[in-house]
Coordinates of C-alpha atoms and ligand atoms in Angstrom, one line a residue:
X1 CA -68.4 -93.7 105.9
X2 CA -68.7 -94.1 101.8
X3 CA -68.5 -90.9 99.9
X4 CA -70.6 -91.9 96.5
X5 CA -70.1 -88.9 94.1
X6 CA -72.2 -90.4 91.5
X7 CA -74.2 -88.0 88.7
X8 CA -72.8 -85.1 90.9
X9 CA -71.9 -82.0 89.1
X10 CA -68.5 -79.5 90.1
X11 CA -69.6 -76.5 88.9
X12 CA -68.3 -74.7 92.2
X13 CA -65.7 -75.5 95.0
X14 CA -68.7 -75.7 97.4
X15 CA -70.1 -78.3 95.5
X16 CA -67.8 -80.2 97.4
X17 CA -67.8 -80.7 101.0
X18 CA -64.7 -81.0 103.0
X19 CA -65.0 -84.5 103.7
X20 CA -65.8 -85.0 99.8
X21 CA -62.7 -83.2 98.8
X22 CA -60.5 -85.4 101.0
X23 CA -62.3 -88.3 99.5
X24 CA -61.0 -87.4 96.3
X25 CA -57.7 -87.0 98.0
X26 CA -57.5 -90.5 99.4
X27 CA -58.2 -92.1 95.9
X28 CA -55.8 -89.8 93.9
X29 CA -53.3 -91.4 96.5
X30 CA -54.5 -94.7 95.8
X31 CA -55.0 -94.1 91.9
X32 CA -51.3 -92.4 91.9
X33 CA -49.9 -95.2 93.7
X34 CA -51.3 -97.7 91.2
X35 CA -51.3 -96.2 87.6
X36 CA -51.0 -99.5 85.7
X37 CA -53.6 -100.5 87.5
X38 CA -56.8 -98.1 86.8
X39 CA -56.4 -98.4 83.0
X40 CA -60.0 -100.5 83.1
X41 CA -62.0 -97.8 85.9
X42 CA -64.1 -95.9 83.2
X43 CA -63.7 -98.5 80.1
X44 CA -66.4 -97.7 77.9
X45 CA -67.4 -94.8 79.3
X46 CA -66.6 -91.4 77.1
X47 CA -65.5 -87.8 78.3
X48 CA -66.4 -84.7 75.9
X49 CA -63.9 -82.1 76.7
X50 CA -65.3 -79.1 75.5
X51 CA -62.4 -76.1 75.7
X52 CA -63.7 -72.4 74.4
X53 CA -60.6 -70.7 76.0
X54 CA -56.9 -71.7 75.9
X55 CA -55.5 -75.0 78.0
X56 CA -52.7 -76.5 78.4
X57 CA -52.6 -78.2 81.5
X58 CA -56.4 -78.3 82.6
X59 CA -57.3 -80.0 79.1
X60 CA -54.4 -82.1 78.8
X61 CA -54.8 -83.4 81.9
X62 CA -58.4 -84.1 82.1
X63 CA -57.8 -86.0 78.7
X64 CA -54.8 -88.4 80.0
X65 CA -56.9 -88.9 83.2
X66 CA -59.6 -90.3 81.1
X67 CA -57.4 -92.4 79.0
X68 CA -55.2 -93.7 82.1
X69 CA -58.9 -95.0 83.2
X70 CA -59.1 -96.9 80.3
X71 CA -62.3 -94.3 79.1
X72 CA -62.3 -92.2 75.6
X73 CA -62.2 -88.7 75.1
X74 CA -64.2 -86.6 72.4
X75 CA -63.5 -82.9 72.4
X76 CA -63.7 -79.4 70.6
X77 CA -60.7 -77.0 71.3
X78 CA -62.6 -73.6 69.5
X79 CA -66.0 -72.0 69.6
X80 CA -65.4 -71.7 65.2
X81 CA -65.4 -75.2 65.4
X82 CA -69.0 -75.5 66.9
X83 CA -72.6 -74.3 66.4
X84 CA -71.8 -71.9 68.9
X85 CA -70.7 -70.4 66.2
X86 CA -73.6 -70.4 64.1
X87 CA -76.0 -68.8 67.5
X88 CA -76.5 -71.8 69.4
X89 CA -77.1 -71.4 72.4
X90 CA -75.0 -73.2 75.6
X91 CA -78.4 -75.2 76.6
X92 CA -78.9 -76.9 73.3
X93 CA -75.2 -77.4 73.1
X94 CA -75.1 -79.1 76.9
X95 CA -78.4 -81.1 75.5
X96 CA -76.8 -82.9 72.7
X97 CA -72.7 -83.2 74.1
X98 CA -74.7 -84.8 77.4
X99 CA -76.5 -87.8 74.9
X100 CA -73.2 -88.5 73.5
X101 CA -70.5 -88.4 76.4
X102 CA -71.1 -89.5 80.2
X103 CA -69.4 -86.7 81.8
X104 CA -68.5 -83.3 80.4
X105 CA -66.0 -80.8 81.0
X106 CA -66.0 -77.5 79.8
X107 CA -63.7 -74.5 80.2
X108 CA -66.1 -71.6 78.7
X109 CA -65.3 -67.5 79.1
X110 CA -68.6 -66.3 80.0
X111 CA -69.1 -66.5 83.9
X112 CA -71.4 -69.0 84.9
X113 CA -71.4 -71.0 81.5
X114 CA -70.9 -74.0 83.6
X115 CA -73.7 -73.8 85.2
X116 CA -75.9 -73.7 82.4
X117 CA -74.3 -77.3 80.6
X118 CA -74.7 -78.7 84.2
X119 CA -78.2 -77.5 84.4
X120 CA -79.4 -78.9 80.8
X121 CA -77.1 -81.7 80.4
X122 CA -78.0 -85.3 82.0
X123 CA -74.6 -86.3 82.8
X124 CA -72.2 -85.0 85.6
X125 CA -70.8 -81.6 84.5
X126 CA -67.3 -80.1 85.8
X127 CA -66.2 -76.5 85.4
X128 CA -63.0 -76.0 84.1
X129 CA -62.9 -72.5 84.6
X130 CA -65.6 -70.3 83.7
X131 CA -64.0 -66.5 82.7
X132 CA -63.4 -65.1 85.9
X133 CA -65.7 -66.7 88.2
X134 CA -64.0 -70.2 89.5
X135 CA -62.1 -73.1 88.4
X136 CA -63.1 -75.8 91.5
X137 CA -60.5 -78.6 90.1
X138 CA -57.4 -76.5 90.2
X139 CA -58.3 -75.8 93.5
X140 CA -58.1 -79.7 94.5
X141 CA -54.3 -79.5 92.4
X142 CA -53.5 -76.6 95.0
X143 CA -55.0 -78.0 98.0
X144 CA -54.0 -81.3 97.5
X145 CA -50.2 -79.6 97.3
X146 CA -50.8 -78.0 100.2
X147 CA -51.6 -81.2 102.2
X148 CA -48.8 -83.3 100.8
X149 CA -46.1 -80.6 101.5
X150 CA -47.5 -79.3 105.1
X151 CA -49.0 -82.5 106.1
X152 CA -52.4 -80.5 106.8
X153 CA -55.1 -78.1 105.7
X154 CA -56.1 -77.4 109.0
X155 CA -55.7 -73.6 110.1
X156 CA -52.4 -72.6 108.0
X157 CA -51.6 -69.3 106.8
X158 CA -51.4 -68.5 103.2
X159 CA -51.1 -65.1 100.7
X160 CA -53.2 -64.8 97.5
X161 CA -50.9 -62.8 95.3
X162 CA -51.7 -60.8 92.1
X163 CA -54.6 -60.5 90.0
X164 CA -57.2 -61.1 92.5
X165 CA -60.6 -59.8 90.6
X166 CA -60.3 -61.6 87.7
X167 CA -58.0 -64.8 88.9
X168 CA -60.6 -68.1 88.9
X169 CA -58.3 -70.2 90.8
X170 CA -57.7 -68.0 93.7
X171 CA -61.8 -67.2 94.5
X172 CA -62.0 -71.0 94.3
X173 CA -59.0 -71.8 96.7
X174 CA -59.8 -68.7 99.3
X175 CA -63.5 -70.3 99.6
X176 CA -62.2 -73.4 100.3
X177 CA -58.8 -72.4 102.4
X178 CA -61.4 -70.6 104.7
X179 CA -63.2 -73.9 105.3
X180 CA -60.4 -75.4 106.1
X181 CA -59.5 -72.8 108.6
X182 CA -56.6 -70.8 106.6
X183 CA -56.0 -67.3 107.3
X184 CA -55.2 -66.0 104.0
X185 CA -53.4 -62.6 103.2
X186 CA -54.6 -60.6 100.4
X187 CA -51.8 -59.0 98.0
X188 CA -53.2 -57.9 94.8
X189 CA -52.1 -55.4 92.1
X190 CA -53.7 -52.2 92.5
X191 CA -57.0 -52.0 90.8
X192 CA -57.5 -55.7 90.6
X193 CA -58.2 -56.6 94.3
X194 CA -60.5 -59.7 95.5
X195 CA -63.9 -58.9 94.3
X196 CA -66.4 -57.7 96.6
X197 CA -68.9 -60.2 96.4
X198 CA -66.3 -62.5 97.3
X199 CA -65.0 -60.5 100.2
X200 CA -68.8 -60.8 101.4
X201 CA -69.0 -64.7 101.1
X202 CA -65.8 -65.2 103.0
X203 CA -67.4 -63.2 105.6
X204 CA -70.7 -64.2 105.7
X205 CA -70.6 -67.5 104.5
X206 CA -67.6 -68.7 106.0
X207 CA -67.9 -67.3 109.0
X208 CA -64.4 -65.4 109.4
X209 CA -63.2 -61.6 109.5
X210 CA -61.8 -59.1 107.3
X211 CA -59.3 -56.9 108.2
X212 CA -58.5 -54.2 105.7
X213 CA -54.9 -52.5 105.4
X214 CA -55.0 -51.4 102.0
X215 CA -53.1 -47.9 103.4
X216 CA -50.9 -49.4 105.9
X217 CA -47.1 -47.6 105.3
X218 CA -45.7 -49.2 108.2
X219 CA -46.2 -52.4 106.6
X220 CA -44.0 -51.1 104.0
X221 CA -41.0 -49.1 105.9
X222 CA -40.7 -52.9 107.6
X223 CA -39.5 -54.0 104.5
X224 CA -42.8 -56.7 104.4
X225 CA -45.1 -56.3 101.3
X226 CA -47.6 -54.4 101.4
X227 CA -51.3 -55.7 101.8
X228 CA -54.9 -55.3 101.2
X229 CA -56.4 -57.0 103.4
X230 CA -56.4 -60.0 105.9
X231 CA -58.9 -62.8 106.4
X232 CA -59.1 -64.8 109.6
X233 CA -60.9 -67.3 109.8
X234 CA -63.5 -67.6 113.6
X235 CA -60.9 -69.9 114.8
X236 CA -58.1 -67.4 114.0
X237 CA -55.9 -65.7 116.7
X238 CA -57.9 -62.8 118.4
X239 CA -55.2 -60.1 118.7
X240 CA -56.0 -58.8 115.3
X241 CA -59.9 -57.9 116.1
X242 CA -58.8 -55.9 119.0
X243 CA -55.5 -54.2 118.2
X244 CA -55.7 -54.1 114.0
X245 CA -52.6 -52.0 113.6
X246 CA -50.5 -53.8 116.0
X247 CA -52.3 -57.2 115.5
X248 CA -50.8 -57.1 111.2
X249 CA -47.6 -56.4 112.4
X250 CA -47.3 -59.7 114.2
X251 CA -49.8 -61.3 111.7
X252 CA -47.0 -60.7 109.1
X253 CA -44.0 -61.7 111.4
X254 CA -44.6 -65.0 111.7
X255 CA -44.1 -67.4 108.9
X256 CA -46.6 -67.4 105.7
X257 CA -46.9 -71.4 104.9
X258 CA -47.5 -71.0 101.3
X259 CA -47.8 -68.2 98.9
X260 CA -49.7 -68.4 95.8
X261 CA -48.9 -66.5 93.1
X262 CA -50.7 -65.6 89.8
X263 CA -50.9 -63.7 86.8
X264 CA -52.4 -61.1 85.6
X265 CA -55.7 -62.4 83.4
X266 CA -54.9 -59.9 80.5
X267 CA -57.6 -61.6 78.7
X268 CA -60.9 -60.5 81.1
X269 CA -59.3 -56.9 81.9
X270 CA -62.3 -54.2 81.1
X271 CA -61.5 -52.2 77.7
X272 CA -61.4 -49.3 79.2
X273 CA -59.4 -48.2 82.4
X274 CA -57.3 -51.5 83.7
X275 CA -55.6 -51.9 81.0
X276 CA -53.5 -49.0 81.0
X277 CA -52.9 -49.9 85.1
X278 CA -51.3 -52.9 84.0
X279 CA -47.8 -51.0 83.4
X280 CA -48.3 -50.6 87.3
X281 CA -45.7 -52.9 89.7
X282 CA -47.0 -56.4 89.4
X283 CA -46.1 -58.3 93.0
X284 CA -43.1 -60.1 91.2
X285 CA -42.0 -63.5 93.7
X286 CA -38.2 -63.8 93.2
X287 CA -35.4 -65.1 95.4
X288 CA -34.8 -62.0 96.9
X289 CA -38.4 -61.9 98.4
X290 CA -38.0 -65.5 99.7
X291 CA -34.9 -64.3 101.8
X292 CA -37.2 -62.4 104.1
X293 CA -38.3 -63.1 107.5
X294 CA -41.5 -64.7 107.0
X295 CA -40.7 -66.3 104.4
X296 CA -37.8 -68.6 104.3
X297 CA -40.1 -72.0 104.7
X298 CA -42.8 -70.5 102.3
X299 CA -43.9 -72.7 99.7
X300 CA -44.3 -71.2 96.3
X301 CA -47.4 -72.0 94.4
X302 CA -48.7 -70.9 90.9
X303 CA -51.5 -72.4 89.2
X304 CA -49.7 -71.8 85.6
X305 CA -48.8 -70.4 83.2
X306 CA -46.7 -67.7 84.5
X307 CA -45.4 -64.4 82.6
X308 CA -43.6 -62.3 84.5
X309 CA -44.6 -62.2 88.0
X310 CA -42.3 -65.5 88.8
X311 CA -38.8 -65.3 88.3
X312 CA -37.5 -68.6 86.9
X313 CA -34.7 -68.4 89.3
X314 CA -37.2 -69.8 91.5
X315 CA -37.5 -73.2 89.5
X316 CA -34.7 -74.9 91.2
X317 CA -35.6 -73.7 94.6
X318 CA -36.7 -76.9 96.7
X319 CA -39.8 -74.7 98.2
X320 CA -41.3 -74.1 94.6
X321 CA -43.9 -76.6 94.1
X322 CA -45.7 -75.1 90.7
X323 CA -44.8 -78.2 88.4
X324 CA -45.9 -80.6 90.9
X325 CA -49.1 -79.1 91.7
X326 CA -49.5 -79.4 87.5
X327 CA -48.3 -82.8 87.8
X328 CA -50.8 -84.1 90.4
X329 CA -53.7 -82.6 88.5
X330 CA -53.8 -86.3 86.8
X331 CA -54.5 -88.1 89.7
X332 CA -56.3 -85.6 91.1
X333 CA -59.1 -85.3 87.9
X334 CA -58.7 -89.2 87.4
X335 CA -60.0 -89.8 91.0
X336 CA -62.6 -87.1 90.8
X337 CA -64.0 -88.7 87.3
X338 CA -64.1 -91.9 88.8
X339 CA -66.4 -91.3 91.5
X340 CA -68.5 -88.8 89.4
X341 CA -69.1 -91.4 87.3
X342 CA -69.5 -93.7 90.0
X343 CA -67.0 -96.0 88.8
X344 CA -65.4 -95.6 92.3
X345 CA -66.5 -95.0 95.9
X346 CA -64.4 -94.0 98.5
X347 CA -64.7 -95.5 102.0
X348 CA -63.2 -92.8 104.6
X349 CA -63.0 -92.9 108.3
X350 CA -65.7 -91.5 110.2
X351 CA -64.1 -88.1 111.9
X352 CA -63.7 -86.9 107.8
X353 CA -67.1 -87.2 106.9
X354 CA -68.6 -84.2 105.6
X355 CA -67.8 -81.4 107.8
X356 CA -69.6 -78.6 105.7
X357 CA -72.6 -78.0 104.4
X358 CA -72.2 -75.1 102.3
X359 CA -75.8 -74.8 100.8
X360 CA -77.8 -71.8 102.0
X361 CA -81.4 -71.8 101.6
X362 CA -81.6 -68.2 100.5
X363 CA -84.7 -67.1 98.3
X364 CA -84.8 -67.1 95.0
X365 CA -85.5 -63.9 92.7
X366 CA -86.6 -64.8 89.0
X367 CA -89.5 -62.5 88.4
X368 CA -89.1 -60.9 85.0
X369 CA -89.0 -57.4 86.5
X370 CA -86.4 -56.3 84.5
X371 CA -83.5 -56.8 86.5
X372 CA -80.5 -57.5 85.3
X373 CA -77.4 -59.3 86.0
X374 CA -74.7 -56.0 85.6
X375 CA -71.4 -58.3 85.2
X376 CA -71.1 -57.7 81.3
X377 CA -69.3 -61.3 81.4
X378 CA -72.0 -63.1 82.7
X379 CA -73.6 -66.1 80.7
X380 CA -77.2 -64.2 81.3
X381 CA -76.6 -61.4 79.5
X382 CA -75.3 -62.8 76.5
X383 CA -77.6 -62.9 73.4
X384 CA -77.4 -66.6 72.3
X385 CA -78.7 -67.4 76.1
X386 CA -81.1 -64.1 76.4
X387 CA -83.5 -66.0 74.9
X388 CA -84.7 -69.0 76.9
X389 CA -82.4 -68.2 79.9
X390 CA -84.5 -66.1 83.3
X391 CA -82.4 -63.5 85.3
X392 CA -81.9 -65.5 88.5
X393 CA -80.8 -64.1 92.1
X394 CA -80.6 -65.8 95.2
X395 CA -81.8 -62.8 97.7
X396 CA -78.8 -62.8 99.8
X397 CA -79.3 -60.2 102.2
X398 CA -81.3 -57.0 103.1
X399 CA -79.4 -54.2 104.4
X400 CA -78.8 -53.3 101.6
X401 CA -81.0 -55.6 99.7
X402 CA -78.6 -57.4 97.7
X403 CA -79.2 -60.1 94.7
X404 CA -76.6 -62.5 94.1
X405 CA -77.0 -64.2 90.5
X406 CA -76.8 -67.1 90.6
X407 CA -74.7 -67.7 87.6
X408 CA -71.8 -65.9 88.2
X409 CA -72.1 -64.8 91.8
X410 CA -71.6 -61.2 91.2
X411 CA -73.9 -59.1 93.6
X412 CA -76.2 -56.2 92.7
X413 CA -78.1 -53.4 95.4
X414 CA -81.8 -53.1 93.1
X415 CA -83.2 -49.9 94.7
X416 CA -87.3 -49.9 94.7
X417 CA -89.3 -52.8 95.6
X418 CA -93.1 -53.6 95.7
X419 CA -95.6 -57.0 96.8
X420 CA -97.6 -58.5 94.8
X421 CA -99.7 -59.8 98.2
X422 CA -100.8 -56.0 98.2
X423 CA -102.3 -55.4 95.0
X424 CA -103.6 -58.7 94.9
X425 CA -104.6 -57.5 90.4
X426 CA -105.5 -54.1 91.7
X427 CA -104.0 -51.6 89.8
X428 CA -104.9 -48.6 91.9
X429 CA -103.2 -50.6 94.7
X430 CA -100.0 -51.3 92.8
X431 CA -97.7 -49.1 94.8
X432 CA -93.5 -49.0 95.0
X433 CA -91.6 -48.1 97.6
X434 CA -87.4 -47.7 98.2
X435 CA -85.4 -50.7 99.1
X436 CA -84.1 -49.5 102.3
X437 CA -86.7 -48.5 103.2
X438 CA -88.3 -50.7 106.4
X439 CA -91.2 -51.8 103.8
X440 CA -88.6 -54.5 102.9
X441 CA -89.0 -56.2 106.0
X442 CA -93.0 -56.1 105.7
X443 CA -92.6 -58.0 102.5
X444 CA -92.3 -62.2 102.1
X445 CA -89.5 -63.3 99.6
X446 CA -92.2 -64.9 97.9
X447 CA -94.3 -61.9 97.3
X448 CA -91.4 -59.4 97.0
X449 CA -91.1 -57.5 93.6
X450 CA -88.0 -55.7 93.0
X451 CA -87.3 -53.2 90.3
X452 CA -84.0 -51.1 89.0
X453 CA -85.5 -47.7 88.5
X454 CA -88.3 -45.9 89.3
X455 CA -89.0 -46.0 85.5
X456 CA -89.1 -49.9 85.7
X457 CA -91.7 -49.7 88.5
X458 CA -93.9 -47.3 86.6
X459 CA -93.6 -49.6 83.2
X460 CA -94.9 -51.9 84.7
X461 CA -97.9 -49.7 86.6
X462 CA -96.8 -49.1 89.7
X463 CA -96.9 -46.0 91.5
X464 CA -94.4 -44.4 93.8
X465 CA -96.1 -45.5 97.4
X466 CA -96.0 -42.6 100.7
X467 CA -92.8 -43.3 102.4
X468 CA -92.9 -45.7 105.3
X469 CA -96.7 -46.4 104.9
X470 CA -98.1 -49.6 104.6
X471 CA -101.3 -49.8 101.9
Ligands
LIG1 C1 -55.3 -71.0 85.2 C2 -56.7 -70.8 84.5 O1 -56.9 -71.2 83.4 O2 -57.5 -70.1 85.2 N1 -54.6 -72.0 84.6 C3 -54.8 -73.3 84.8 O3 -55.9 -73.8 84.7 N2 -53.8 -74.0 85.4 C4 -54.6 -69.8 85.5 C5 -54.3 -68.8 84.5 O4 -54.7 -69.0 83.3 O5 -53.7 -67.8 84.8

């Protein structure tokens, strides 16, 4: 089977499928193998590496992947520095950097910034990490790891440490360890658990359960760490669903394969509120930790940079593998360039082929109803993008109805809703009704209309409608 990547964008880890991903694994082997030999891959082709946030390793190594393929690299390091500055907006921005360059890379704090250069740009687009939302090529660095040190991806277990909410790389690596069949503990700092909407994904999307210990003292008193919560994936051992308190216990007994520490993103923390909680312990990963049961074949993992929640003590130990998953991004983001650019293809045998399909068909939401993405961070609800950009949900589920924007994933329950098959233009017809209530069901997605308030409804002449009765 030939995996073609070509004009493909990575604005997401499911943009990817497994088979994909292990593609790019294969030629980052090849490619890492034979460096002196891939300095003619992308000649002539040009990389704009467009940073708005502090890099070290992402940008650095995108920038000597391109040049070790024999391509150039144009870049800006600061928003001051473009005519972002002077209010322009991301779309024009993608529009012009996509008719100089052939691919783009862009590291961006507003969530779902990516998406937006990948949606007006004509050449491939990857996300470099977009605020808090995800950061797909670190993944590959971590997964990649994983492999060469375990030998597999295939159902291994692994804990997410730290800052959890606002942590890019871990959201991207938990979507893809649960398609790989991981079962991942969660340990964050108080207050900055895994966010909810991508609790919900893991579940729904990928299939797997939740199990939820956040007040677990036993856990504790055994001298484990204490955790949030567990995710198993369907294939995952049964004895948790049916005994939960008993079922952790021997969860955390047996050995963790890799944990993966990360700091906390002081940076996205909300003004008010976490930022005083971040005097509060921070899980801190130190020799002393590694001693326990559980843990003594653990690798250690940290996408960088660390502050304090890594001891350097650590740096000699033969199971911390931080500066090589650094290391490998090179190969790794040389290989995926390559085949974005279609400059390579990757022949892989059959029984890797694409074993997900991650793209749900779920209905889209774009009426301009007035509601609003509520994730402050969000690229839609930034004023340089307000005004050519549509509020845009995929309608994910329906008890409770929940949107899901589609730029930066975070989830909102609207709470009145209304079809426009109904009124068909007249007005004395134009009735609302609650979300949950069973009108919801009555309604097509394609005729749904879906307000915030009551006040939103009535703006826009609708009036409340008798509960549970059908005009
Ligand atoms: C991470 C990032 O930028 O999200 N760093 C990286 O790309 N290696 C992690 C972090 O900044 O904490």
């Amino acid at each position: 089977m030939v995996v073609d990547l070509e004009k493909r964008d990575v604005v997401t880890i499911e943009d990817l499928s497994n088979g994909e991903i292990e593609a790019v694994f294969s030629l980052a082997d090849e490619m890492s193998q034979t460096m002196a030999e891939q300095s003619s891959v992308c000649q002539g082709k040009i990389m704009a590496s467009l940073f708005f946030e502090p890099s070290t390793r992402t940008r650095l190594s995108f920038e000597a992947a391109m040049n070790r393929l024999g391509g150039r690299v144009i870049s800006v390091m600061e928003i001051g520095q473009t005519s972002l500055a002077k209010g322009e907006s991301i779309a024009d921005m993608a529009r012009v950097v996509g008719s100089y360059a052939d691919i783009i890379v862009i590291r961006h704090p507003w969530e779902g910034a990516a998406r937006v250069v990948a949606d007006y740009a004509d050449v491939p687009v990857i996300n470099a990490g977009d605020g808090g939302h995800e950061h797909p090529t670190q993944t590959l660095c971590d997964l990649y790891t994983i492999k060469k040190e375990r030998k597999t991806l295939e159902g291994l277990k692994i804990a997410l440490w730290g800052d959890l909410k606002y942590g890019r790389t871990v959201h991207s690596l938990a979507y893809a360890l649960a398609r790989f069949g991981a079962t991942m503990h969660f340990r964050p700092r108080r207050g900055l658990e895994m966010p909810e909407h991508v609790m919900r994904k893991l579940t729904t999307e990928y299939a797997g359960r939740l199990e939820r210990y956040n007040a677990v003292k036993d856990v504790e008193k055994d001298g484990l760490f204490p955790l949030d919560a567990v995710y198993v994936t369907p294939s995952g051992p049964h004895q948790l669903a049916n005994i939960p308190a008993v079922g952790i216990q021997m969860e955390l007994k047996t050995d963790v394969d890799a944990i993966y520490v990360t700091r906390l993103q002081k940076e996205r923390l909300e003004p008010a509120g976490e930022a005083g909680e971040s005097e509060r312990s921070y899980p801190v990963v130190d020799k002393k930790l590694l001693r326990e049961k559980g843990f003594r074949e653990t690798i250690v993992m940290h996408p960088l940079p660390r502050v304090d929640e890594l001891a350097y003590e650590m740096d000699a130990d033969p199971r911390s593998m931080y500066f090589k998953q650094a290391a490998r991004g090179v190969p790794i983001r040389m290989a995926l360039m390559s085949l974005l650019l279609g400059a390579r293809k990757v022949e892989l045998p059959e029984s890797k082929g694409p074993s997900f399909a991650h793209h749900r068909d779920y209905p889209v939401y774009d009426r301009d109803t007035g509601v609003r993405c509520r994730n402050r961070n969000c690229v839609s609800r930034q004023g340089t993008e307000a005004r050519y950009m549509k509020h845009k949900f995929h309608i994910v589920a329906s008890e409770p109805l929940t949107l899901r924007c589609i730029y930066c994933e975070h989830e909102i329950h609207p709470r009145y809703i209304a079809s426009s098959k109904w009124h068909q233009g007249i007005v004395e017809k134009k009735r609302y009704y609650s979300a949950d209530s069973f009108m919801l069901a009555r309604i097509r997605p394609e005729n749904l209309i879906i307000f915030d308030s009551e006040a939103a409804a009535e703006a826009q002449g609708f009036k409340p409608g008798k509960r549970g009765k059908a005009p």
